[in-house]
Amino acid sequence: MPLASTRRTGLVDQVISQLRAQIDSGEWEVGDRIPTESELSDQLEVGRNTVREAVRALAHAGLLEIRQGAGTFVRASSELGGALRRRLEQSRLRENLEVRRALEMEAARLAALRHTDEDLTFIDRAMALRESAWRERDMPAFVEADFTFHRAVVNATHNSLLIELYDDIAQVVYESIAHTAYEQPEEDESIDHSGLAEAIRAGDPQRALREAACYLDELLSLAGE
């Protein structure tokens, strides 16, 4: 959605509302770099100090992250998400995996019940990329493909709240995948996800639940105490 110029009183609050609307609408997604302070100032027709104050307020709320020298990025899609991310960052890997386990097991069950043909295409594509990257021992590509696979499963639930919650913990999920991938000995096989993909395709929610529990329990065993 286009940003409109702001001319009335309460400029900071109005700018905050417009910036939040960009996030709420999905125009700015989690991980996106937002326009610079100067660009926002021009688009909104307000002073840079006003923009700076609004951005700081949203950063304090956890929606934005200001990275010195890099810009400002969308950190979460809601204040709840921002608070959740801050809390997860203070938790141990095992605690984060336990939270991930709860979400992904239910996601697997719902995906088996609700997936579309398009969802299966995304899941299969991510599986193929994941397996190819592991064979080539391309760890950055493997981590990206593995994360894409899990997100595709979550998206196949078509539960908007579950998808939003998963997006809010996405960075923690990504980091846990990277930790496990780089810690595994090179001769080991990757944790198998083919059973989960097959269960979702077959529309078998109980098997999907078991398959998700199996790989997540394996991740927990690798994480230790």
Tab-separated table of C-alpha atoms in Angstrom:
chain	number	residue	atom	x	y	z
A	1	MET	CA	0.000	0.000	0.000
A	2	PRO	CA	1.337	3.521	-0.735
A	3	LEU	CA	2.401	5.714	2.163
A	4	ALA	CA	0.327	8.895	2.430
A	5	SER	CA	1.623	12.281	3.469
A	6	THR	CA	0.890	13.263	7.059
A	7	ARG	CA	-0.290	16.775	7.769
A	8	ARG	CA	-2.283	16.780	10.996
A	9	THR	CA	-1.286	16.954	14.655
A	10	GLY	CA	0.165	14.006	16.534
A	11	LEU	CA	2.676	13.390	13.785
A	12	VAL	CA	4.687	10.716	15.572
A	13	ASP	CA	1.574	8.673	16.377
A	14	GLN	CA	0.394	8.987	12.794
A	15	VAL	CA	3.740	7.878	11.433
A	16	ILE	CA	3.774	4.937	13.842
A	17	SER	CA	0.312	3.942	12.595
A	18	GLN	CA	1.377	4.123	8.961
A	19	LEU	CA	4.550	2.133	9.516
A	20	ARG	CA	2.664	-0.475	11.520
A	21	ALA	CA	0.092	-0.692	8.696
A	22	GLN	CA	2.888	-1.547	6.250
A	23	ILE	CA	3.846	-4.463	8.502
A	24	ASP	CA	0.265	-5.575	9.207
A	25	SER	CA	-0.582	-5.630	5.509
A	26	GLY	CA	2.462	-7.716	4.642
A	27	GLU	CA	3.892	-4.951	2.471
A	28	TRP	CA	6.929	-5.149	4.745
A	29	GLU	CA	7.555	-8.748	5.742
A	30	VAL	CA	9.645	-10.085	8.609
A	31	GLY	CA	13.294	-9.764	7.610
A	32	ASP	CA	12.705	-6.949	5.100
A	33	ARG	CA	14.785	-3.801	5.220
A	34	ILE	CA	12.458	-0.798	5.380
A	35	PRO	CA	13.088	2.478	3.515
A	36	THR	CA	15.717	4.770	4.953
A	37	GLU	CA	14.904	7.572	7.354
A	38	SER	CA	15.369	10.077	4.541
A	39	GLU	CA	13.098	8.149	2.174
A	40	LEU	CA	10.367	7.817	4.784
A	41	SER	CA	10.651	11.497	5.597
A	42	ASP	CA	10.094	12.387	1.929
A	43	GLN	CA	7.198	9.934	1.459
A	44	LEU	CA	5.392	10.982	4.623
A	45	GLU	CA	6.272	14.668	4.278
A	46	VAL	CA	7.430	14.953	7.881
A	47	GLY	CA	10.751	15.776	9.477
A	48	ARG	CA	13.429	13.161	9.942
A	49	ASN	CA	13.248	13.581	13.719
A	50	THR	CA	9.583	12.550	13.596
A	51	VAL	CA	10.430	9.468	11.548
A	52	ARG	CA	13.332	8.637	13.864
A	53	GLU	CA	11.103	8.810	16.931
A	54	ALA	CA	8.434	6.625	15.314
A	55	VAL	CA	10.999	4.026	14.244
A	56	ARG	CA	12.494	3.955	17.735
A	57	ALA	CA	9.048	3.427	19.238
A	58	LEU	CA	8.403	0.456	16.947
A	59	ALA	CA	11.863	-0.899	17.678
A	60	HIS	CA	11.128	-0.666	21.395
A	61	ALA	CA	7.868	-2.562	20.765
A	62	GLY	CA	9.861	-5.291	19.034
A	63	LEU	CA	8.479	-4.805	15.523
A	64	LEU	CA	11.617	-3.225	14.053
A	65	GLU	CA	15.322	-3.765	14.569
A	66	ILE	CA	17.815	-0.957	14.006
A	67	ARG	CA	21.173	-2.304	12.814
A	68	GLN	CA	23.910	0.268	12.847
A	69	GLY	CA	25.413	0.653	9.392
A	70	ALA	CA	22.930	-1.751	7.791
A	71	GLY	CA	19.533	-0.085	8.178
A	72	THR	CA	16.258	-0.913	9.909
A	73	PHE	CA	14.600	-4.295	9.468
A	74	VAL	CA	11.208	-5.787	10.266
A	75	ARG	CA	11.749	-7.984	13.303
A	76	ALA	CA	8.211	-9.227	13.971
A	77	SER	CA	4.724	-8.900	12.562
A	78	SER	CA	3.165	-7.901	15.895
A	79	GLU	CA	4.061	-6.663	19.361
A	80	LEU	CA	3.368	-10.175	20.634
A	81	GLY	CA	5.790	-11.555	18.092
A	82	GLY	CA	8.436	-9.047	19.123
A	83	ALA	CA	8.057	-9.968	22.781
A	84	LEU	CA	8.177	-13.663	21.912
A	85	ARG	CA	11.362	-13.242	19.890
A	86	ARG	CA	13.079	-11.387	22.715
A	87	ARG	CA	12.086	-14.140	25.133
A	88	LEU	CA	13.262	-16.929	22.852
A	89	GLU	CA	16.620	-15.250	22.374
A	90	GLN	CA	17.158	-15.522	26.121
A	91	SER	CA	16.304	-19.237	26.197
A	92	ARG	CA	18.536	-22.265	25.833
A	93	LEU	CA	18.567	-24.241	22.573
A	94	ARG	CA	16.722	-27.141	24.204
A	95	GLU	CA	13.922	-24.875	25.429
A	96	ASN	CA	13.545	-23.386	21.958
A	97	LEU	CA	13.419	-26.851	20.400
A	98	GLU	CA	10.686	-27.861	22.833
A	99	VAL	CA	8.596	-24.880	21.727
A	100	ARG	CA	9.346	-25.698	18.100
A	101	ARG	CA	8.297	-29.312	18.754
A	102	ALA	CA	4.884	-28.236	20.027
A	103	LEU	CA	4.187	-26.053	16.990
A	104	GLU	CA	5.573	-28.383	14.325
A	105	MET	CA	3.781	-31.484	15.595
A	106	GLU	CA	0.417	-29.758	15.371
A	107	ALA	CA	1.426	-28.250	12.036
A	108	ALA	CA	2.204	-31.722	10.682
A	109	ARG	CA	-1.178	-33.039	11.789
A	110	LEU	CA	-3.114	-30.123	10.294
A	111	ALA	CA	-1.079	-30.153	7.078
A	112	ALA	CA	-2.080	-33.768	6.511
A	113	LEU	CA	-5.728	-32.771	6.826
A	114	ARG	CA	-5.729	-29.457	4.960
A	115	HIS	CA	-2.966	-29.415	2.344
A	116	THR	CA	-3.598	-28.460	-1.261
A	117	ASP	CA	-1.822	-29.684	-4.384
A	118	GLU	CA	0.105	-26.420	-4.412
A	119	ASP	CA	1.255	-27.041	-0.825
A	120	LEU	CA	2.548	-30.480	-1.841
A	121	THR	CA	4.480	-28.912	-4.706
A	122	PHE	CA	6.242	-26.527	-2.306
A	123	ILE	CA	6.963	-29.340	0.165
A	124	ASP	CA	8.370	-31.636	-2.541
A	125	ARG	CA	10.508	-28.866	-4.006
A	126	ALA	CA	11.983	-28.041	-0.613
A	127	MET	CA	12.625	-31.752	0.052
A	128	ALA	CA	14.512	-32.118	-3.230
A	129	LEU	CA	16.654	-29.043	-2.529
A	130	ARG	CA	17.321	-30.261	1.006
A	131	GLU	CA	18.492	-33.701	-0.123
A	132	SER	CA	20.619	-32.277	-2.937
A	133	ALA	CA	22.323	-29.794	-0.623
A	134	TRP	CA	23.112	-32.514	1.924
A	135	ARG	CA	24.634	-34.796	-0.740
A	136	GLU	CA	26.862	-31.939	-1.857
A	137	ARG	CA	27.607	-30.983	1.759
A	138	ASP	CA	26.507	-27.432	0.986
A	139	MET	CA	25.535	-26.518	4.531
A	140	PRO	CA	24.228	-22.972	3.893
A	141	ALA	CA	21.973	-24.306	1.114
A	142	PHE	CA	20.898	-27.235	3.302
A	143	VAL	CA	19.906	-24.981	6.194
A	144	GLU	CA	17.918	-22.738	3.856
A	145	ALA	CA	16.161	-25.698	2.204
A	146	ASP	CA	15.410	-27.406	5.525
A	147	PHE	CA	13.891	-24.209	6.900
A	148	THR	CA	11.871	-23.777	3.692
A	149	PHE	CA	10.559	-27.342	4.079
A	150	HIS	CA	9.340	-26.767	7.631
A	151	ARG	CA	7.777	-23.466	6.704
A	152	ALA	CA	6.008	-25.119	3.761
A	153	VAL	CA	4.527	-27.687	6.142
A	154	VAL	CA	3.322	-24.929	8.459
A	155	ASN	CA	1.850	-22.974	5.545
A	156	ALA	CA	-0.045	-26.128	4.509
A	157	THR	CA	-2.065	-25.911	7.755
A	158	HIS	CA	-3.860	-22.830	6.432
A	159	ASN	CA	-4.134	-21.681	10.046
A	160	SER	CA	-3.219	-18.005	9.936
A	161	LEU	CA	-2.460	-17.755	13.655
A	162	LEU	CA	-0.174	-20.792	13.633
A	163	ILE	CA	1.606	-19.442	10.557
A	164	GLU	CA	2.092	-16.070	12.243
A	165	LEU	CA	3.418	-17.666	15.431
A	166	TYR	CA	5.856	-19.735	13.397
A	167	ASP	CA	7.004	-16.641	11.530
A	168	ASP	CA	7.623	-15.007	14.897
A	169	ILE	CA	9.991	-17.798	15.947
A	170	ALA	CA	11.484	-18.205	12.463
A	171	GLN	CA	14.902	-16.875	13.426
A	172	VAL	CA	15.130	-19.288	16.346
A	173	VAL	CA	14.053	-22.184	14.097
A	174	TYR	CA	16.652	-21.188	11.500
A	175	GLU	CA	19.390	-21.004	14.119
A	176	SER	CA	18.454	-24.399	15.582
A	177	ILE	CA	18.590	-25.957	12.104
A	178	ALA	CA	21.998	-24.402	11.474
A	179	HIS	CA	23.310	-25.540	14.856
A	180	THR	CA	22.270	-29.142	14.224
A	181	ALA	CA	23.503	-29.211	10.613
A	182	TYR	CA	26.962	-27.883	11.397
A	183	GLU	CA	27.343	-30.065	14.493
A	184	GLN	CA	26.577	-33.349	12.705
A	185	PRO	CA	29.599	-35.408	11.586
A	186	GLU	CA	30.124	-35.216	7.835
A	187	GLU	CA	29.621	-38.956	7.371
A	188	ASP	CA	26.183	-38.933	9.049
A	189	GLU	CA	22.923	-38.921	7.125
A	190	SER	CA	20.641	-35.923	7.477
A	191	ILE	CA	17.578	-36.324	9.671
A	192	ASP	CA	15.031	-37.942	7.368
A	193	HIS	CA	11.893	-35.954	6.549
A	194	SER	CA	10.601	-38.140	3.711
A	195	GLY	CA	8.208	-39.968	6.035
A	196	LEU	CA	6.581	-36.696	7.053
A	197	ALA	CA	6.185	-35.595	3.447
A	198	GLU	CA	4.620	-38.959	2.563
A	199	ALA	CA	2.222	-38.816	5.527
A	200	ILE	CA	1.037	-35.342	4.544
A	201	ARG	CA	0.547	-36.439	0.927
A	202	ALA	CA	-1.417	-39.485	2.099
A	203	GLY	CA	-3.642	-37.343	4.312
A	204	ASP	CA	-2.661	-39.378	7.391
A	205	PRO	CA	-2.654	-36.969	10.375
A	206	GLN	CA	-1.622	-39.565	12.982
A	207	ARG	CA	1.353	-40.746	10.970
A	208	ALA	CA	2.322	-37.125	10.245
A	209	LEU	CA	2.205	-36.454	13.989
A	210	ARG	CA	4.443	-39.469	14.703
A	211	GLU	CA	6.910	-38.548	11.963
A	212	ALA	CA	7.217	-34.988	13.270
A	213	ALA	CA	7.661	-36.220	16.837
A	214	CYS	CA	10.371	-38.625	15.660
A	215	TYR	CA	12.626	-36.054	13.977
A	216	LEU	CA	12.039	-33.446	16.680
A	217	ASP	CA	12.919	-35.934	19.414
A	218	GLU	CA	16.085	-36.720	17.481
A	219	LEU	CA	16.914	-33.007	17.389
A	220	LEU	CA	16.320	-32.781	21.124
A	221	SER	CA	18.672	-35.706	21.726
A	222	LEU	CA	21.368	-33.949	19.711
A	223	ALA	CA	20.839	-30.728	21.668
A	224	GLY	CA	21.601	-32.430	24.976
A	225	GLU	CA	20.665	-30.829	28.273
